[in-house]
Protein backbone atom coordinates (compact mmCIF):
# COMPACT_ATOMS: atom_id res chain seq x y z
CA UNK A 1 0.00 0.00 0.00
CA UNK A 2 1.25 3.48 -0.84
CA UNK A 3 0.66 6.73 0.96
CA UNK A 4 0.71 10.04 -0.81
CA UNK A 5 1.73 13.56 -0.06
CA UNK A 6 0.04 16.64 -1.40
CA UNK A 7 2.30 19.66 -1.46
CA UNK A 8 1.37 23.19 -2.44
CA UNK A 9 2.74 26.59 -3.40
CA UNK A 10 0.11 28.65 -1.58
CA UNK A 11 2.55 30.63 0.54
CA UNK A 12 4.61 31.66 -2.48
CA UNK A 13 1.47 32.54 -4.43
CA UNK A 14 0.18 34.65 -1.54
CA UNK A 15 3.52 36.45 -1.31
CA UNK A 16 3.53 37.07 -5.07
CA UNK A 17 0.02 38.56 -4.82
CA UNK A 18 0.96 41.61 -2.76
CA UNK A 19 1.57 39.44 0.30
CA UNK A 20 -2.06 38.36 0.61
CA UNK A 21 -2.80 37.25 4.16
CA UNK A 22 -4.09 33.82 5.09
CA UNK A 23 -7.21 35.57 6.37
CA UNK A 24 -7.82 37.28 3.02
CA UNK A 25 -7.42 34.00 1.16
CA UNK A 26 -9.71 32.23 3.65
CA UNK A 27 -12.44 34.82 3.09
CA UNK A 28 -12.16 34.45 -0.69
CA UNK A 29 -12.51 30.65 -0.59
CA UNK A 30 -15.00 30.35 2.27
CA UNK A 31 -12.91 28.61 4.95
CA UNK A 32 -11.24 29.69 8.18
CA UNK A 33 -7.75 31.14 8.42
CA UNK A 34 -6.78 28.08 10.46
CA UNK A 35 -7.82 25.84 7.56
CA UNK A 36 -5.67 27.84 5.13
CA UNK A 37 -2.78 27.59 7.58
CA UNK A 38 -3.16 23.81 7.88
CA UNK A 39 -3.39 23.36 4.09
CA UNK A 40 -0.39 25.62 3.50
CA UNK A 41 1.66 23.75 6.13
CA UNK A 42 0.80 20.38 4.57
CA UNK A 43 -1.04 19.22 7.69
CA UNK A 44 -4.37 18.98 5.89
CA UNK A 45 -5.32 18.16 2.30
CA UNK A 46 -8.18 20.30 1.04
CA UNK A 47 -11.29 18.94 -0.60
CA UNK A 48 -11.21 19.04 -4.36
CA UNK A 49 -13.70 21.92 -4.33
CA UNK A 50 -11.54 24.01 -1.97
CA UNK A 51 -8.43 23.19 -4.00
CA UNK A 52 -10.13 24.47 -7.16
CA UNK A 53 -11.27 27.62 -5.35
CA UNK A 54 -7.71 28.30 -4.21
CA UNK A 55 -6.38 27.84 -7.75
CA UNK A 56 -9.10 30.16 -9.05
CA UNK A 57 -8.16 32.93 -6.60
CA UNK A 58 -4.61 32.86 -7.94
CA UNK A 59 -5.77 32.43 -11.56
CA UNK A 60 -3.61 29.33 -11.84
CA UNK A 61 -4.35 25.76 -12.96
CA UNK A 62 -4.76 23.29 -10.11
CA UNK A 63 -1.45 21.57 -10.91
CA UNK A 64 0.40 24.89 -10.57
CA UNK A 65 -0.81 25.20 -6.97
CA UNK A 66 -0.84 21.56 -5.79
CA UNK A 67 1.41 18.58 -6.47
CA UNK A 68 0.77 14.94 -5.67
CA UNK A 69 3.73 12.71 -4.84
CA UNK A 70 3.20 9.03 -4.06
CA UNK A 71 5.25 7.84 -1.11
CA UNK A 72 6.04 4.21 -0.33
CA UNK A 73 5.08 3.01 3.13
PDB file of N, CA and C in Angstrom:
ATOM      1  N   UNK A   1       0.840  -1.182   0.000  1.00  0.00           N
ATOM      2  CA  UNK A   1       0.000   0.000   0.000  1.00  0.00           C
ATOM      3  C   UNK A   1       0.889   1.250   0.000  1.00  0.00           C
ATOM      4  N   UNK A   2       0.487   2.238  -0.768  1.00  0.00           N
ATOM      5  CA  UNK A   2       1.247   3.479  -0.842  1.00  0.00           C
ATOM      6  C   UNK A   2       0.481   4.606  -0.181  1.00  0.00           C
ATOM      7  N   UNK A   3       1.239   5.491   0.431  1.00  0.00           N
ATOM      8  CA  UNK A   3       0.658   6.725   0.964  1.00  0.00           C
ATOM      9  C   UNK A   3       1.058   7.846   0.013  1.00  0.00           C
ATOM     10  N   UNK A   4       0.370   8.931   0.083  1.00  0.00           N
ATOM     11  CA  UNK A   4       0.708  10.037  -0.808  1.00  0.00           C
ATOM     12  C   UNK A   4       0.899  11.315  -0.011  1.00  0.00           C
ATOM     13  N   UNK A   5       1.541  12.240  -0.655  1.00  0.00           N
ATOM     14  CA  UNK A   5       1.729  13.560  -0.060  1.00  0.00           C
ATOM     15  C   UNK A   5       1.236  14.593  -1.060  1.00  0.00           C
ATOM     16  N   UNK A   6       0.486  15.544  -0.569  1.00  0.00           N
ATOM     17  CA  UNK A   6       0.038  16.645  -1.400  1.00  0.00           C
ATOM     18  C   UNK A   6       0.782  17.887  -0.921  1.00  0.00           C
ATOM     19  N   UNK A   7       1.583  18.440  -1.799  1.00  0.00           N
ATOM     20  CA  UNK A   7       2.302  19.665  -1.456  1.00  0.00           C
ATOM     21  C   UNK A   7       1.638  20.834  -2.187  1.00  0.00           C
ATOM     22  N   UNK A   8       1.991  22.035  -1.798  1.00  0.00           N
ATOM     23  CA  UNK A   8       1.368  23.186  -2.439  1.00  0.00           C
ATOM     24  C   UNK A   8       2.320  24.376  -2.451  1.00  0.00           C
ATOM     25  N   UNK A   9       1.950  25.359  -3.261  1.00  0.00           N
ATOM     26  CA  UNK A   9       2.736  26.589  -3.398  1.00  0.00           C
ATOM     27  C   UNK A   9       1.927  27.795  -2.934  1.00  0.00           C
ATOM     28  N   UNK A  10       1.008  27.578  -2.007  1.00  0.00           N
ATOM     29  CA  UNK A  10       0.110  28.647  -1.582  1.00  0.00           C
ATOM     30  C   UNK A  10       0.874  29.820  -0.969  1.00  0.00           C
ATOM     31  N   UNK A  11       1.820  29.526  -0.112  1.00  0.00           N
ATOM     32  CA  UNK A  11       2.552  30.627   0.543  1.00  0.00           C
ATOM     33  C   UNK A  11       3.255  31.507  -0.486  1.00  0.00           C
ATOM     34  N   UNK A  12       3.925  30.883  -1.437  1.00  0.00           N
ATOM     35  CA  UNK A  12       4.611  31.660  -2.482  1.00  0.00           C
ATOM     36  C   UNK A  12       3.611  32.461  -3.306  1.00  0.00           C
ATOM     37  N   UNK A  13       2.487  31.843  -3.647  1.00  0.00           N
ATOM     38  CA  UNK A  13       1.472  32.535  -4.433  1.00  0.00           C
ATOM     39  C   UNK A  13       0.880  33.711  -3.657  1.00  0.00           C
ATOM     40  N   UNK A  14       0.671  33.535  -2.364  1.00  0.00           N
ATOM     41  CA  UNK A  14       0.175  34.651  -1.541  1.00  0.00           C
ATOM     42  C   UNK A  14       1.186  35.788  -1.525  1.00  0.00           C
ATOM     43  N   UNK A  15       2.455  35.446  -1.352  1.00  0.00           N
ATOM     44  CA  UNK A  15       3.517  36.453  -1.315  1.00  0.00           C
ATOM     45  C   UNK A  15       3.592  37.207  -2.644  1.00  0.00           C
ATOM     46  N   UNK A  16       3.473  36.465  -3.742  1.00  0.00           N
ATOM     47  CA  UNK A  16       3.533  37.067  -5.073  1.00  0.00           C
ATOM     48  C   UNK A  16       2.325  37.950  -5.367  1.00  0.00           C
ATOM     49  N   UNK A  17       1.250  37.763  -4.626  1.00  0.00           N
ATOM     50  CA  UNK A  17       0.025  38.557  -4.816  1.00  0.00           C
ATOM     51  C   UNK A  17      -0.058  39.634  -3.735  1.00  0.00           C
ATOM     52  N   UNK A  18       0.928  40.497  -3.714  1.00  0.00           N
ATOM     53  CA  UNK A  18       0.964  41.611  -2.755  1.00  0.00           C
ATOM     54  C   UNK A  18       0.882  41.137  -1.314  1.00  0.00           C
ATOM     55  N   UNK A  19       1.517  40.002  -1.044  1.00  0.00           N
ATOM     56  CA  UNK A  19       1.572  39.439   0.304  1.00  0.00           C
ATOM     57  C   UNK A  19       0.176  39.272   0.914  1.00  0.00           C
ATOM     58  N   UNK A  20      -0.705  38.647   0.148  1.00  0.00           N
ATOM     59  CA  UNK A  20      -2.057  38.357   0.614  1.00  0.00           C
ATOM     60  C   UNK A  20      -1.980  37.581   1.922  1.00  0.00           C
ATOM     61  N   UNK A  21      -2.807  37.948   2.877  1.00  0.00           N
ATOM     62  CA  UNK A  21      -2.801  37.246   4.159  1.00  0.00           C
ATOM     63  C   UNK A  21      -3.575  35.938   4.064  1.00  0.00           C
ATOM     64  N   UNK A  22      -3.314  35.055   5.008  1.00  0.00           N
ATOM     65  CA  UNK A  22      -4.087  33.821   5.090  1.00  0.00           C
ATOM     66  C   UNK A  22      -5.562  34.147   5.305  1.00  0.00           C
ATOM     67  N   UNK A  23      -5.833  35.170   6.105  1.00  0.00           N
ATOM     68  CA  UNK A  23      -7.213  35.570   6.369  1.00  0.00           C
ATOM     69  C   UNK A  23      -7.912  36.018   5.091  1.00  0.00           C
ATOM     70  N   UNK A  24      -7.233  36.808   4.278  1.00  0.00           N
ATOM     71  CA  UNK A  24      -7.822  37.284   3.024  1.00  0.00           C
ATOM     72  C   UNK A  24      -8.120  36.115   2.091  1.00  0.00           C
ATOM     73  N   UNK A  25      -7.195  35.173   1.998  1.00  0.00           N
ATOM     74  CA  UNK A  25      -7.422  33.996   1.160  1.00  0.00           C
ATOM     75  C   UNK A  25      -8.592  33.187   1.713  1.00  0.00           C
ATOM     76  N   UNK A  26      -8.627  32.994   3.015  1.00  0.00           N
ATOM     77  CA  UNK A  26      -9.708  32.232   3.646  1.00  0.00           C
ATOM     78  C   UNK A  26     -11.069  32.833   3.317  1.00  0.00           C
ATOM     79  N   UNK A  27     -11.171  34.151   3.387  1.00  0.00           N
ATOM     80  CA  UNK A  27     -12.438  34.823   3.088  1.00  0.00           C
ATOM     81  C   UNK A  27     -12.844  34.632   1.634  1.00  0.00           C
ATOM     82  N   UNK A  28     -11.870  34.626   0.732  1.00  0.00           N
ATOM     83  CA  UNK A  28     -12.163  34.450  -0.694  1.00  0.00           C
ATOM     84  C   UNK A  28     -12.643  33.038  -1.018  1.00  0.00           C
ATOM     85  N   UNK A  29     -12.162  32.032  -0.265  1.00  0.00           N
ATOM     86  CA  UNK A  29     -12.511  30.651  -0.589  1.00  0.00           C
ATOM     87  C   UNK A  29     -13.539  30.044   0.365  1.00  0.00           C
ATOM     88  N   UNK A  30     -13.932  30.803   1.389  1.00  0.00           N
ATOM     89  CA  UNK A  30     -14.996  30.347   2.273  1.00  0.00           C
ATOM     90  C   UNK A  30     -14.591  29.341   3.329  1.00  0.00           C
ATOM     91  N   UNK A  31     -13.369  29.465   3.846  1.00  0.00           N
ATOM     92  CA  UNK A  31     -12.907  28.610   4.946  1.00  0.00           C
ATOM     93  C   UNK A  31     -12.299  29.502   6.025  1.00  0.00           C
ATOM     94  N   UNK A  32     -11.874  28.908   7.124  1.00  0.00           N
ATOM     95  CA  UNK A  32     -11.239  29.690   8.181  1.00  0.00           C
ATOM     96  C   UNK A  32      -9.756  29.905   7.886  1.00  0.00           C
ATOM     97  N   UNK A  33      -9.183  30.895   8.560  1.00  0.00           N
ATOM     98  CA  UNK A  33      -7.748  31.142   8.420  1.00  0.00           C
ATOM     99  C   UNK A  33      -6.962  29.928   8.889  1.00  0.00           C
ATOM    100  N   UNK A  34      -7.462  29.259   9.935  1.00  0.00           N
ATOM    101  CA  UNK A  34      -6.780  28.081  10.459  1.00  0.00           C
ATOM    102  C   UNK A  34      -6.738  26.962   9.418  1.00  0.00           C
ATOM    103  N   UNK A  35      -7.797  26.849   8.625  1.00  0.00           N
ATOM    104  CA  UNK A  35      -7.819  25.844   7.558  1.00  0.00           C
ATOM    105  C   UNK A  35      -6.776  26.168   6.504  1.00  0.00           C
ATOM    106  N   UNK A  36      -6.694  27.432   6.105  1.00  0.00           N
ATOM    107  CA  UNK A  36      -5.673  27.845   5.132  1.00  0.00           C
ATOM    108  C   UNK A  36      -4.286  27.548   5.681  1.00  0.00           C
ATOM    109  N   UNK A  37      -4.065  27.854   6.956  1.00  0.00           N
ATOM    110  CA  UNK A  37      -2.778  27.593   7.582  1.00  0.00           C
ATOM    111  C   UNK A  37      -2.443  26.108   7.539  1.00  0.00           C
ATOM    112  N   UNK A  38      -3.396  25.255   7.867  1.00  0.00           N
ATOM    113  CA  UNK A  38      -3.159  23.806   7.875  1.00  0.00           C
ATOM    114  C   UNK A  38      -2.892  23.278   6.469  1.00  0.00           C
ATOM    115  N   UNK A  39      -3.621  23.785   5.474  1.00  0.00           N
ATOM    116  CA  UNK A  39      -3.391  23.357   4.086  1.00  0.00           C
ATOM    117  C   UNK A  39      -1.996  23.795   3.648  1.00  0.00           C
ATOM    118  N   UNK A  40      -1.681  25.053   3.899  1.00  0.00           N
ATOM    119  CA  UNK A  40      -0.388  25.619   3.504  1.00  0.00           C
ATOM    120  C   UNK A  40       0.776  24.862   4.144  1.00  0.00           C
ATOM    121  N   UNK A  41       0.608  24.458   5.393  1.00  0.00           N
ATOM    122  CA  UNK A  41       1.661  23.751   6.134  1.00  0.00           C
ATOM    123  C   UNK A  41       1.730  22.269   5.780  1.00  0.00           C
ATOM    124  N   UNK A  42       0.803  21.792   4.957  1.00  0.00           N
ATOM    125  CA  UNK A  42       0.803  20.382   4.574  1.00  0.00           C
ATOM    126  C   UNK A  42       0.244  19.464   5.643  1.00  0.00           C
ATOM    127  N   UNK A  43      -0.454  20.021   6.620  1.00  0.00           N
ATOM    128  CA  UNK A  43      -1.041  19.218   7.693  1.00  0.00           C
ATOM    129  C   UNK A  43      -2.432  18.733   7.335  1.00  0.00           C
ATOM    130  N   UNK A  44      -2.999  19.290   6.290  1.00  0.00           N
ATOM    131  CA  UNK A  44      -4.371  18.978   5.890  1.00  0.00           C
ATOM    132  C   UNK A  44      -4.461  19.088   4.379  1.00  0.00           C
ATOM    133  N   UNK A  45      -5.086  18.095   3.741  1.00  0.00           N
ATOM    134  CA  UNK A  45      -5.320  18.159   2.298  1.00  0.00           C
ATOM    135  C   UNK A  45      -6.725  18.690   2.067  1.00  0.00           C
ATOM    136  N   UNK A  46      -6.857  19.714   1.249  1.00  0.00           N
ATOM    137  CA  UNK A  46      -8.176  20.298   1.036  1.00  0.00           C
ATOM    138  C   UNK A  46      -9.068  19.388   0.198  1.00  0.00           C
ATOM    139  N   UNK A  47     -10.360  19.628   0.300  1.00  0.00           N
ATOM    140  CA  UNK A  47     -11.287  18.937  -0.599  1.00  0.00           C
ATOM    141  C   UNK A  47     -10.982  19.402  -2.015  1.00  0.00           C
ATOM    142  N   UNK A  48     -11.436  18.669  -2.969  1.00  0.00           N
ATOM    143  CA  UNK A  48     -11.210  19.039  -4.364  1.00  0.00           C
ATOM    144  C   UNK A  48     -11.844  20.400  -4.658  1.00  0.00           C
ATOM    145  N   UNK A  49     -13.024  20.640  -4.117  1.00  0.00           N
ATOM    146  CA  UNK A  49     -13.699  21.917  -4.333  1.00  0.00           C
ATOM    147  C   UNK A  49     -12.877  23.081  -3.777  1.00  0.00           C
ATOM    148  N   UNK A  50     -12.358  22.941  -2.567  1.00  0.00           N
ATOM    149  CA  UNK A  50     -11.541  24.008  -1.971  1.00  0.00           C
ATOM    150  C   UNK A  50     -10.246  24.182  -2.758  1.00  0.00           C
ATOM    151  N   UNK A  51      -9.649  23.097  -3.200  1.00  0.00           N
ATOM    152  CA  UNK A  51      -8.425  23.191  -4.000  1.00  0.00           C
ATOM    153  C   UNK A  51      -8.676  23.981  -5.282  1.00  0.00           C
ATOM    154  N   UNK A  52      -9.792  23.716  -5.946  1.00  0.00           N
ATOM    155  CA  UNK A  52     -10.128  24.466  -7.162  1.00  0.00           C
ATOM    156  C   UNK A  52     -10.388  25.935  -6.851  1.00  0.00           C
ATOM    157  N   UNK A  53     -11.025  26.227  -5.723  1.00  0.00           N
ATOM    158  CA  UNK A  53     -11.273  27.622  -5.349  1.00  0.00           C
ATOM    159  C   UNK A  53      -9.960  28.362  -5.116  1.00  0.00           C
ATOM    160  N   UNK A  54      -9.020  27.691  -4.454  1.00  0.00           N
ATOM    161  CA  UNK A  54      -7.710  28.304  -4.211  1.00  0.00           C
ATOM    162  C   UNK A  54      -7.017  28.608  -5.541  1.00  0.00           C
ATOM    163  N   UNK A  55      -7.012  27.639  -6.439  1.00  0.00           N
ATOM    164  CA  UNK A  55      -6.382  27.838  -7.747  1.00  0.00           C
ATOM    165  C   UNK A  55      -7.050  28.997  -8.492  1.00  0.00           C
ATOM    166  N   UNK A  56      -8.367  29.090  -8.372  1.00  0.00           N
ATOM    167  CA  UNK A  56      -9.098  30.159  -9.052  1.00  0.00           C
ATOM    168  C   UNK A  56      -8.716  31.538  -8.509  1.00  0.00           C
ATOM    169  N   UNK A  57      -8.553  31.655  -7.195  1.00  0.00           N
ATOM    170  CA  UNK A  57      -8.157  32.931  -6.596  1.00  0.00           C
ATOM    171  C   UNK A  57      -6.840  33.420  -7.195  1.00  0.00           C
ATOM    172  N   UNK A  58      -5.920  32.498  -7.406  1.00  0.00           N
ATOM    173  CA  UNK A  58      -4.608  32.863  -7.942  1.00  0.00           C
ATOM    174  C   UNK A  58      -4.560  32.833  -9.465  1.00  0.00           C
ATOM    175  N   UNK A  59      -5.695  32.507 -10.092  1.00  0.00           N
ATOM    176  CA  UNK A  59      -5.771  32.432 -11.555  1.00  0.00           C
ATOM    177  C   UNK A  59      -4.705  31.488 -12.115  1.00  0.00           C
ATOM    178  N   UNK A  60      -4.598  30.338 -11.461  1.00  0.00           N
ATOM    179  CA  UNK A  60      -3.607  29.326 -11.842  1.00  0.00           C
ATOM    180  C   UNK A  60      -4.320  27.986 -12.033  1.00  0.00           C
ATOM    181  N   UNK A  61      -3.782  27.116 -12.881  1.00  0.00           N
ATOM    182  CA  UNK A  61      -4.346  25.761 -12.964  1.00  0.00           C
ATOM    183  C   UNK A  61      -4.056  25.002 -11.664  1.00  0.00           C
ATOM    184  N   UNK A  62      -4.884  24.052 -11.347  1.00  0.00           N
ATOM    185  CA  UNK A  62      -4.758  23.295 -10.110  1.00  0.00           C
ATOM    186  C   UNK A  62      -3.349  22.726  -9.930  1.00  0.00           C
ATOM    187  N   UNK A  63      -2.771  22.196 -11.005  1.00  0.00           N
ATOM    188  CA  UNK A  63      -1.449  21.571 -10.910  1.00  0.00           C
ATOM    189  C   UNK A  63      -0.324  22.576 -10.706  1.00  0.00           C
ATOM    190  N   UNK A  64      -0.594  23.861 -10.874  1.00  0.00           N
ATOM    191  CA  UNK A  64       0.404  24.887 -10.574  1.00  0.00           C
ATOM    192  C   UNK A  64       0.390  25.256  -9.092  1.00  0.00           C
ATOM    193  N   UNK A  65      -0.680  24.886  -8.389  1.00  0.00           N
ATOM    194  CA  UNK A  65      -0.812  25.196  -6.971  1.00  0.00           C
ATOM    195  C   UNK A  65      -0.509  23.968  -6.114  1.00  0.00           C
ATOM    196  N   UNK A  66      -0.987  22.804  -6.557  1.00  0.00           N
ATOM    197  CA  UNK A  66      -0.845  21.562  -5.791  1.00  0.00           C
ATOM    198  C   UNK A  66      -0.076  20.507  -6.574  1.00  0.00           C
ATOM    199  N   UNK A  67       0.677  19.700  -5.854  1.00  0.00           N
ATOM    200  CA  UNK A  67       1.407  18.584  -6.471  1.00  0.00           C
ATOM    201  C   UNK A  67       1.164  17.334  -5.641  1.00  0.00           C
ATOM    202  N   UNK A  68       0.999  16.223  -6.312  1.00  0.00           N
ATOM    203  CA  UNK A  68       0.774  14.935  -5.668  1.00  0.00           C
ATOM    204  C   UNK A  68       2.009  14.063  -5.857  1.00  0.00           C
ATOM    205  N   UNK A  69       2.554  13.564  -4.768  1.00  0.00           N
ATOM    206  CA  UNK A  69       3.735  12.707  -4.838  1.00  0.00           C
ATOM    207  C   UNK A  69       3.472  11.421  -4.070  1.00  0.00           C
ATOM    208  N   UNK A  70       3.384  10.287  -4.783  1.00  0.00           N
ATOM    209  CA  UNK A  70       3.199   9.027  -4.064  1.00  0.00           C
ATOM    210  C   UNK A  70       4.417   8.729  -3.189  1.00  0.00           C
ATOM    211  N   UNK A  71       4.153   8.195  -2.020  1.00  0.00           N
ATOM    212  CA  UNK A  71       5.250   7.836  -1.109  1.00  0.00           C
ATOM    213  C   UNK A  71       5.076   6.379  -0.682  1.00  0.00           C
ATOM    214  N   UNK A  72       6.138   5.593  -0.793  1.00  0.00           N
ATOM    215  CA  UNK A  72       6.045   4.209  -0.330  1.00  0.00           C
ATOM    216  C   UNK A  72       5.938   4.158   1.195  1.00  0.00           C
ATOM    217  N   UNK A  73       5.242   3.158   1.677  1.00  0.00           N
ATOM    218  CA  UNK A  73       5.084   3.006   3.131  1.00  0.00           C
ATOM    219  C   UNK A  73       6.260   2.260   3.697  1.00  0.00           C
TER     220      UNK A  73
END
